[in-house]
PDB file of C-alpha atoms in Angstrom:
ATOM      1  CA  UNK A   1     -15.366  38.608 100.938  1.00 37.00           C
ATOM      2  CA  UNK A   2     -17.343  38.347  97.690  1.00 42.00           C
ATOM      3  CA  UNK A   3     -14.572  40.255  95.872  1.00 36.00           C
ATOM      4  CA  UNK A   4     -11.900  37.822  97.090  1.00 35.00           C
ATOM      5  CA  UNK A   5     -14.021  34.850  96.019  1.00 37.00           C
ATOM      6  CA  UNK A   6     -14.468  36.341  92.547  1.00 42.00           C
ATOM      7  CA  UNK A   7     -10.743  36.935  92.156  1.00 38.00           C
ATOM      8  CA  UNK A   8      -9.980  33.378  93.195  1.00 37.00           C
ATOM      9  CA  UNK A   9     -12.501  32.052  90.671  1.00 42.00           C
ATOM     10  CA  UNK A  10     -10.952  34.097  87.854  1.00 44.00           C
ATOM     11  CA  UNK A  11      -7.452  32.909  88.764  1.00 45.00           C
ATOM     12  CA  UNK A  12      -8.573  29.290  88.830  1.00 42.00           C
ATOM     13  CA  UNK A  13     -10.270  29.652  85.445  1.00 44.00           C
ATOM     14  CA  UNK A  14      -7.142  31.167  83.910  1.00 49.00           C
ATOM     15  CA  UNK A  15      -4.963  28.372  85.297  1.00 45.00           C
ATOM     16  CA  UNK A  16      -7.300  25.715  83.931  1.00 40.00           C
ATOM     17  CA  UNK A  17      -7.366  27.368  80.481  1.00 42.00           C
ATOM     18  CA  UNK A  18      -3.557  27.556  80.411  1.00 45.00           C
ATOM     19  CA  UNK A  19      -3.170  23.911  81.408  1.00 41.00           C
ATOM     20  CA  UNK A  20      -5.666  22.823  78.794  1.00 37.00           C
ATOM     21  CA  UNK A  21      -3.825  24.762  76.101  1.00 43.00           C
ATOM     22  CA  UNK A  22      -0.525  23.132  77.079  1.00 44.00           C
ATOM     23  CA  UNK A  23      -2.070  19.656  76.893  1.00 43.00           C
ATOM     24  CA  UNK A  24      -3.576  20.230  73.430  1.00 42.00           C
ATOM     25  CA  UNK A  25      -0.522  21.936  71.914  1.00 41.00           C
ATOM     26  CA  UNK A  26       1.880  18.921  71.860  1.00 39.00           C
ATOM     27  CA  UNK A  27      -0.715  16.601  70.333  1.00 39.00           C
ATOM     28  CA  UNK A  28      -1.438  18.916  67.413  1.00 37.00           C
ATOM     29  CA  UNK A  29       2.108  18.815  66.044  1.00 37.00           C
ATOM     30  CA  UNK A  30       2.381  15.036  65.773  1.00 35.00           C
ATOM     31  CA  UNK A  31      -0.991  14.857  64.003  1.00 37.00           C
ATOM     32  CA  UNK A  32       0.109  17.382  61.402  1.00 38.00           C
ATOM     33  CA  UNK A  33       3.463  15.627  60.936  1.00 36.00           C
ATOM     34  CA  UNK A  34       1.803  12.245  60.616  1.00 36.00           C
ATOM     35  CA  UNK A  35      -0.625  13.627  58.052  1.00 37.00           C
ATOM     36  CA  UNK A  36       2.236  15.108  56.069  1.00 35.00           C
ATOM     37  CA  UNK A  37       4.190  11.852  56.205  1.00 36.00           C
ATOM     38  CA  UNK A  38       1.270   9.806  54.927  1.00 35.00           C
ATOM     39  CA  UNK A  39       0.656  12.241  52.093  1.00 39.00           C
ATOM     40  CA  UNK A  40       4.312  12.214  51.007  1.00 40.00           C
ATOM     41  CA  UNK A  41       4.625   8.430  50.947  1.00 37.00           C
ATOM     42  CA  UNK A  42       1.200   7.791  49.415  1.00 39.00           C
ATOM     43  CA  UNK A  43       1.797   9.942  46.318  1.00 41.00           C
ATOM     44  CA  UNK A  44       3.444   7.775  43.588  1.00 39.00           C
ATOM     45  CA  UNK A  45       6.215   9.255  41.519  1.00 41.00           C
ATOM     46  CA  UNK A  46       5.624   9.674  37.759  1.00 40.00           C
ATOM     47  CA  UNK A  47       8.338   7.168  36.911  1.00 40.00           C
ATOM     48  CA  UNK A  48       6.829   4.474  39.100  1.00 37.00           C
ATOM     49  CA  UNK A  49       3.371   5.043  37.576  1.00 38.00           C
ATOM     50  CA  UNK A  50       4.707   4.923  34.048  1.00 37.00           C
ATOM     51  CA  UNK A  51       6.587   1.706  34.744  1.00 37.00           C
ATOM     52  CA  UNK A  52       3.605  -0.067  36.224  1.00 38.00           C
ATOM     53  CA  UNK A  53       1.268   1.035  33.408  1.00 42.00           C
ATOM     54  CA  UNK A  54       3.572   0.727  30.395  1.00 44.00           C
ATOM     55  CA  UNK A  55       5.276  -2.522  31.225  1.00 47.00           C
ATOM     56  CA  UNK A  56       2.256  -4.778  30.452  1.00 47.00           C
ATOM     57  CA  UNK A  57       1.585  -2.846  27.234  1.00 46.00           C
ATOM     58  CA  UNK A  58       5.191  -3.166  26.144  1.00 44.00           C
ATOM     59  CA  UNK A  59       5.123  -6.881  26.846  1.00 45.00           C
ATOM     60  CA  UNK A  60       1.895  -7.180  24.840  1.00 40.00           C
ATOM     61  CA  UNK A  61       3.430  -5.369  21.858  1.00 40.00           C
ATOM     62  CA  UNK A  62       6.463  -7.623  21.992  1.00 44.00           C
ATOM     63  CA  UNK A  63       4.226 -10.687  22.055  1.00 41.00           C
ATOM     64  CA  UNK A  64       2.171  -9.456  19.075  1.00 38.00           C
ATOM     65  CA  UNK A  65       5.318  -8.632  17.105  1.00 39.00           C
ATOM     66  CA  UNK A  66       6.744 -12.065  17.808  1.00 40.00           C
ATOM     67  CA  UNK A  67       3.572 -13.892  16.712  1.00 40.00           C
ATOM     68  CA  UNK A  68       2.552 -11.699  13.737  1.00 39.00           C
ATOM     69  CA  UNK A  69       3.542 -13.050  10.299  1.00 38.00           C
ATOM     70  CA  UNK A  70       6.173 -11.129   8.392  1.00 39.00           C
ATOM     71  CA  UNK A  71       5.107  -9.416   5.136  1.00 37.00           C
ATOM     72  CA  UNK A  72       7.872 -11.340   3.392  1.00 35.00           C
ATOM     73  CA  UNK A  73       6.188 -14.603   4.378  1.00 37.00           C
ATOM     74  CA  UNK A  74       3.309 -14.073   1.938  1.00 36.00           C
ATOM     75  CA  UNK A  75       1.719 -17.081   0.291  1.00 40.00           C
ATOM     76  CA  UNK A  76       2.884 -18.019  -3.191  1.00 42.00           C
ATOM     77  CA  UNK A  77      -0.542 -17.046  -4.511  1.00 44.00           C
ATOM     78  CA  UNK A  78       0.074 -13.419  -3.554  1.00 46.00           C
ATOM     79  CA  UNK A  79       3.345 -13.406  -5.457  1.00 51.00           C
ATOM     80  CA  UNK A  80       1.604 -14.914  -8.487  1.00 52.00           C
ATOM     81  CA  UNK A  81      -1.099 -12.234  -8.386  1.00 51.00           C
ATOM     82  CA  UNK A  82       1.592  -9.582  -8.271  1.00 85.00           C
ATOM     83  CA  UNK A  83       3.156 -10.973 -11.453  1.00 93.00           C
ATOM     84  CA  UNK A  84      -0.238 -11.137 -13.137  1.00 94.00           C
ATOM     85  CA  UNK A  85      -0.906  -7.513 -12.263  1.00 95.00           C
ATOM     86  CA  UNK A  86       2.479  -6.449 -13.663  1.00 95.00           C
ATOM     87  CA  UNK A  87       1.916  -8.303 -16.932  1.00 97.00           C
ATOM     88  CA  UNK A  88      -1.583  -6.911 -17.337  1.00 97.00           C
ATOM     89  CA  UNK A  89      -0.180  -3.445 -16.758  1.00 96.00           C
ATOM     90  CA  UNK A  90       2.414  -4.068 -19.488  1.00 97.00           C
ATOM     91  CA  UNK A  91      -0.273  -5.178 -21.932  1.00 98.00           C
ATOM     92  CA  UNK A  92      -2.463  -2.161 -21.152  1.00 97.00           C
ATOM     93  CA  UNK A  93       0.451   0.249 -21.575  1.00 97.00           C
ATOM     94  CA  UNK A  94       1.379  -1.444 -24.843  1.00 97.00           C
ATOM     95  CA  UNK A  95      -2.118  -1.044 -26.248  1.00 97.00           C
ATOM     96  CA  UNK A  96      -2.272   2.558 -25.010  1.00 97.00           C
ATOM     97  CA  UNK A  97       1.032   3.263 -26.770  1.00 97.00           C
ATOM     98  CA  UNK A  98      -0.467   2.083 -30.069  1.00 96.00           C
ATOM     99  CA  UNK A  99      -3.094   4.804 -29.880  1.00 95.00           C
ATOM    100  CA  UNK A 100      -0.440   7.457 -29.150  1.00 95.00           C
ATOM    101  CA  UNK A 101       2.106   6.155 -31.701  1.00 95.00           C
ATOM    102  CA  UNK A 102       4.449   5.818 -28.722  1.00 95.00           C
ATOM    103  CA  UNK A 103       7.141   3.520 -30.097  1.00 94.00           C
ATOM    104  CA  UNK A 104       9.473   4.007 -27.087  1.00 95.00           C
ATOM    105  CA  UNK A 105       7.041   2.374 -24.623  1.00 97.00           C
ATOM    106  CA  UNK A 106       6.661  -0.738 -26.766  1.00 97.00           C
ATOM    107  CA  UNK A 107      10.386  -0.835 -27.505  1.00 97.00           C
ATOM    108  CA  UNK A 108      11.168  -1.042 -23.771  1.00 97.00           C
ATOM    109  CA  UNK A 109       9.037  -4.176 -23.389  1.00 97.00           C
ATOM    110  CA  UNK A 110      10.000  -6.126 -26.520  1.00 98.00           C
ATOM    111  CA  UNK A 111      13.016  -8.453 -26.325  1.00 98.00           C
ATOM    112  CA  UNK A 112      15.885  -8.262 -28.804  1.00 97.00           C
ATOM    113  CA  UNK A 113      15.140 -11.818 -29.922  1.00 98.00           C
ATOM    114  CA  UNK A 114      11.411 -11.154 -30.344  1.00 98.00           C
ATOM    115  CA  UNK A 115       9.464 -12.965 -33.057  1.00 98.00           C
ATOM    116  CA  UNK A 116       5.847 -12.250 -33.928  1.00 97.00           C
ATOM    117  CA  UNK A 117       3.050 -12.986 -36.358  1.00 97.00           C
ATOM    118  CA  UNK A 118       0.894 -10.050 -37.429  1.00 93.00           C
ATOM    119  CA  UNK A 119      -2.857 -10.086 -38.065  1.00 91.00           C
ATOM    120  CA  UNK A 120      -2.021 -10.335 -41.784  1.00 90.00           C
ATOM    121  CA  UNK A 121       0.020 -13.484 -41.235  1.00 92.00           C
ATOM    122  CA  UNK A 122       3.403 -11.789 -41.638  1.00 93.00           C
ATOM    123  CA  UNK A 123       6.305 -12.972 -39.458  1.00 96.00           C
ATOM    124  CA  UNK A 124       8.342 -10.137 -38.014  1.00 95.00           C
ATOM    125  CA  UNK A 125      11.217  -9.514 -35.627  1.00 97.00           C
ATOM    126  CA  UNK A 126      11.672  -6.700 -33.114  1.00 97.00           C
ATOM    127  CA  UNK A 127      12.838  -4.146 -35.675  1.00 96.00           C
ATOM    128  CA  UNK A 128       9.967  -4.886 -38.069  1.00 95.00           C
ATOM    129  CA  UNK A 129       7.417  -4.598 -35.255  1.00 95.00           C
ATOM    130  CA  UNK A 130       8.721  -1.202 -34.166  1.00 95.00           C
ATOM    131  CA  UNK A 131       8.894  -0.014 -37.756  1.00 94.00           C
ATOM    132  CA  UNK A 132       5.247  -0.933 -38.265  1.00 93.00           C
ATOM    133  CA  UNK A 133       4.245   1.141 -35.225  1.00 92.00           C
ATOM    134  CA  UNK A 134       6.314   4.085 -36.488  1.00 92.00           C
ATOM    135  CA  UNK A 135       4.729   4.011 -39.965  1.00 93.00           C
ATOM    136  CA  UNK A 136       1.160   3.728 -38.643  1.00 94.00           C
ATOM    137  CA  UNK A 137      -0.894   6.689 -39.957  1.00 94.00           C
ATOM    138  CA  UNK A 138      -4.206   5.817 -38.305  1.00 96.00           C
ATOM    139  CA  UNK A 139      -5.848   8.228 -35.852  1.00 97.00           C
ATOM    140  CA  UNK A 140      -7.168   6.475 -32.757  1.00 97.00           C
ATOM    141  CA  UNK A 141     -10.158   7.563 -30.720  1.00 97.00           C
ATOM    142  CA  UNK A 142      -9.706   4.707 -28.242  1.00 97.00           C
ATOM    143  CA  UNK A 143      -7.467   1.689 -27.746  1.00 97.00           C
ATOM    144  CA  UNK A 144      -8.132  -0.691 -24.892  1.00 97.00           C
ATOM    145  CA  UNK A 145      -7.816  -4.302 -23.819  1.00 97.00           C
ATOM    146  CA  UNK A 146     -11.169  -5.794 -23.003  1.00 91.00           C
ATOM    147  CA  UNK A 147     -10.036  -9.097 -21.535  1.00 90.00           C
ATOM    148  CA  UNK A 148      -6.687 -10.416 -20.334  1.00 97.00           C
ATOM    149  CA  UNK A 149      -5.872 -13.892 -19.022  1.00 97.00           C
ATOM    150  CA  UNK A 150      -2.421 -14.609 -17.602  1.00 97.00           C
ATOM    151  CA  UNK A 151      -1.089 -18.167 -17.576  1.00 97.00           C
ATOM    152  CA  UNK A 152       2.090 -18.859 -15.601  1.00 95.00           C
ATOM    153  CA  UNK A 153       4.549 -21.596 -16.591  1.00 95.00           C
ATOM    154  CA  UNK A 154       7.129 -21.809 -13.855  1.00 88.00           C
ATOM    155  CA  UNK A 155       8.592 -18.780 -12.141  1.00 85.00           C
ATOM    156  CA  UNK A 156       9.753 -16.852 -15.198  1.00 94.00           C
ATOM    157  CA  UNK A 157       7.489 -17.721 -18.133  1.00 97.00           C
ATOM    158  CA  UNK A 158       4.006 -16.384 -18.765  1.00 98.00           C
ATOM    159  CA  UNK A 159       1.533 -16.324 -21.634  1.00 98.00           C
ATOM    160  CA  UNK A 160      -1.074 -13.569 -21.850  1.00 98.00           C
ATOM    161  CA  UNK A 161      -4.155 -14.156 -23.982  1.00 98.00           C
ATOM    162  CA  UNK A 162      -6.364 -11.147 -24.563  1.00 98.00           C
ATOM    163  CA  UNK A 163      -8.611  -9.067 -26.773  1.00 97.00           C
ATOM    164  CA  UNK A 164      -7.782  -5.555 -27.937  1.00 98.00           C
ATOM    165  CA  UNK A 165     -10.322  -3.161 -29.409  1.00 97.00           C
ATOM    166  CA  UNK A 166      -9.303  -0.127 -31.444  1.00 97.00           C
ATOM    167  CA  UNK A 167     -11.536   2.643 -32.775  1.00 97.00           C
ATOM    168  CA  UNK A 168     -10.655   5.625 -34.957  1.00 98.00           C
ATOM    169  CA  UNK A 169     -10.123   6.703 -38.535  1.00 97.00           C
ATOM    170  CA  UNK A 170      -7.519   5.537 -41.060  1.00 95.00           C
ATOM    171  CA  UNK A 171      -5.225   7.745 -43.170  1.00 92.00           C
ATOM    172  CA  UNK A 172      -8.063   8.213 -45.694  1.00 94.00           C
ATOM    173  CA  UNK A 173     -10.482   9.395 -43.001  1.00 94.00           C
ATOM    174  CA  UNK A 174     -12.501   6.190 -42.992  1.00 96.00           C
ATOM    175  CA  UNK A 175     -13.812   5.089 -39.588  1.00 97.00           C
ATOM    176  CA  UNK A 176     -12.785   1.715 -38.233  1.00 96.00           C
ATOM    177  CA  UNK A 177     -13.683  -0.461 -35.251  1.00 97.00           C
ATOM    178  CA  UNK A 178     -11.268  -3.401 -34.998  1.00 96.00           C
ATOM    179  CA  UNK A 179     -10.999  -6.242 -32.542  1.00 97.00           C
ATOM    180  CA  UNK A 180      -7.843  -8.323 -32.265  1.00 97.00           C
ATOM    181  CA  UNK A 181      -7.268 -11.603 -30.465  1.00 97.00           C
ATOM    182  CA  UNK A 182      -3.649 -11.913 -29.382  1.00 98.00           C
ATOM    183  CA  UNK A 183      -1.276 -14.236 -27.541  1.00 98.00           C
ATOM    184  CA  UNK A 184       1.909 -12.790 -26.010  1.00 98.00           C
ATOM    185  CA  UNK A 185       4.715 -14.792 -24.422  1.00 98.00           C
ATOM    186  CA  UNK A 186       6.727 -13.084 -21.668  1.00 98.00           C
ATOM    187  CA  UNK A 187      10.016 -14.055 -20.011  1.00 98.00           C
ATOM    188  CA  UNK A 188      11.422 -12.747 -16.753  1.00 97.00           C
ATOM    189  CA  UNK A 189      15.010 -11.727 -17.520  1.00 96.00           C
ATOM    190  CA  UNK A 190      16.991 -10.379 -14.591  1.00 92.00           C
ATOM    191  CA  UNK A 191      13.843  -9.129 -12.887  1.00 91.00           C
ATOM    192  CA  UNK A 192      12.393  -7.503 -16.022  1.00 95.00           C
ATOM    193  CA  UNK A 193       9.515  -9.000 -18.011  1.00 97.00           C
ATOM    194  CA  UNK A 194      10.100  -8.942 -21.792  1.00 98.00           C
ATOM    195  CA  UNK A 195       7.807 -10.028 -24.588  1.00 98.00           C
ATOM    196  CA  UNK A 196       9.607 -12.630 -26.712  1.00 98.00           C
ATOM    197  CA  UNK A 197       6.771 -13.788 -28.974  1.00 98.00           C
ATOM    198  CA  UNK A 198       3.396 -12.518 -30.125  1.00 98.00           C
ATOM    199  CA  UNK A 199       0.623 -13.558 -32.472  1.00 97.00           C
ATOM    200  CA  UNK A 200      -2.365 -11.417 -33.518  1.00 96.00           C
ATOM    201  CA  UNK A 201      -5.575 -12.268 -35.291  1.00 96.00           C
ATOM    202  CA  UNK A 202      -8.201  -9.859 -36.556  1.00 96.00           C
ATOM    203  CA  UNK A 203     -11.604 -10.957 -35.295  1.00 95.00           C
ATOM    204  CA  UNK A 204     -14.244 -10.777 -38.074  1.00 90.00           C
ATOM    205  CA  UNK A 205     -17.023  -8.307 -37.339  1.00 82.00           C
ATOM    206  CA  UNK A 206     -20.484  -9.744 -36.908  1.00 71.00           C
TER     207      UNK A 206
END
């Protein structure tokens, strides 16, 4: 009798375990499927992320570009400073060419109808000016402009007033230290600044 009771108990336990397994098995599959579905739909695609993040930035760049001033819309003062810088550069290259006996540099800046007055009071044209530079026998240790002031008269006329200092030795080997006060008149001709008039004065040494 005890053996029969034990067998019945084992059979009942097995039946209960089997039924429990069958009840749990169907519910597991939907949970896994649901979890997979949520994961698939929750992950954003790269294109969607890029669109949502880049769109405001792109709009901001477009707004900044539309409101930023164009470089061409510079104030007139900036344009004037640019001309002043160009004329000062011309004057400095001219004075540097004197020290190197570089006639070609000066020739490129002097107009065909140039007229000038030398430090000795002699009136000269373009050819006479260039000839004087060519015949110069002095040896220069330094040639530099110490002060330049540019005065604009309209869009294409400018007068440069400055001081040039030259040090070196003359053809006889004698040392010199000269200071010249000069006034140069420049015209803008077809986008190129040319010197049309010049006057020089030797400043007496103190």
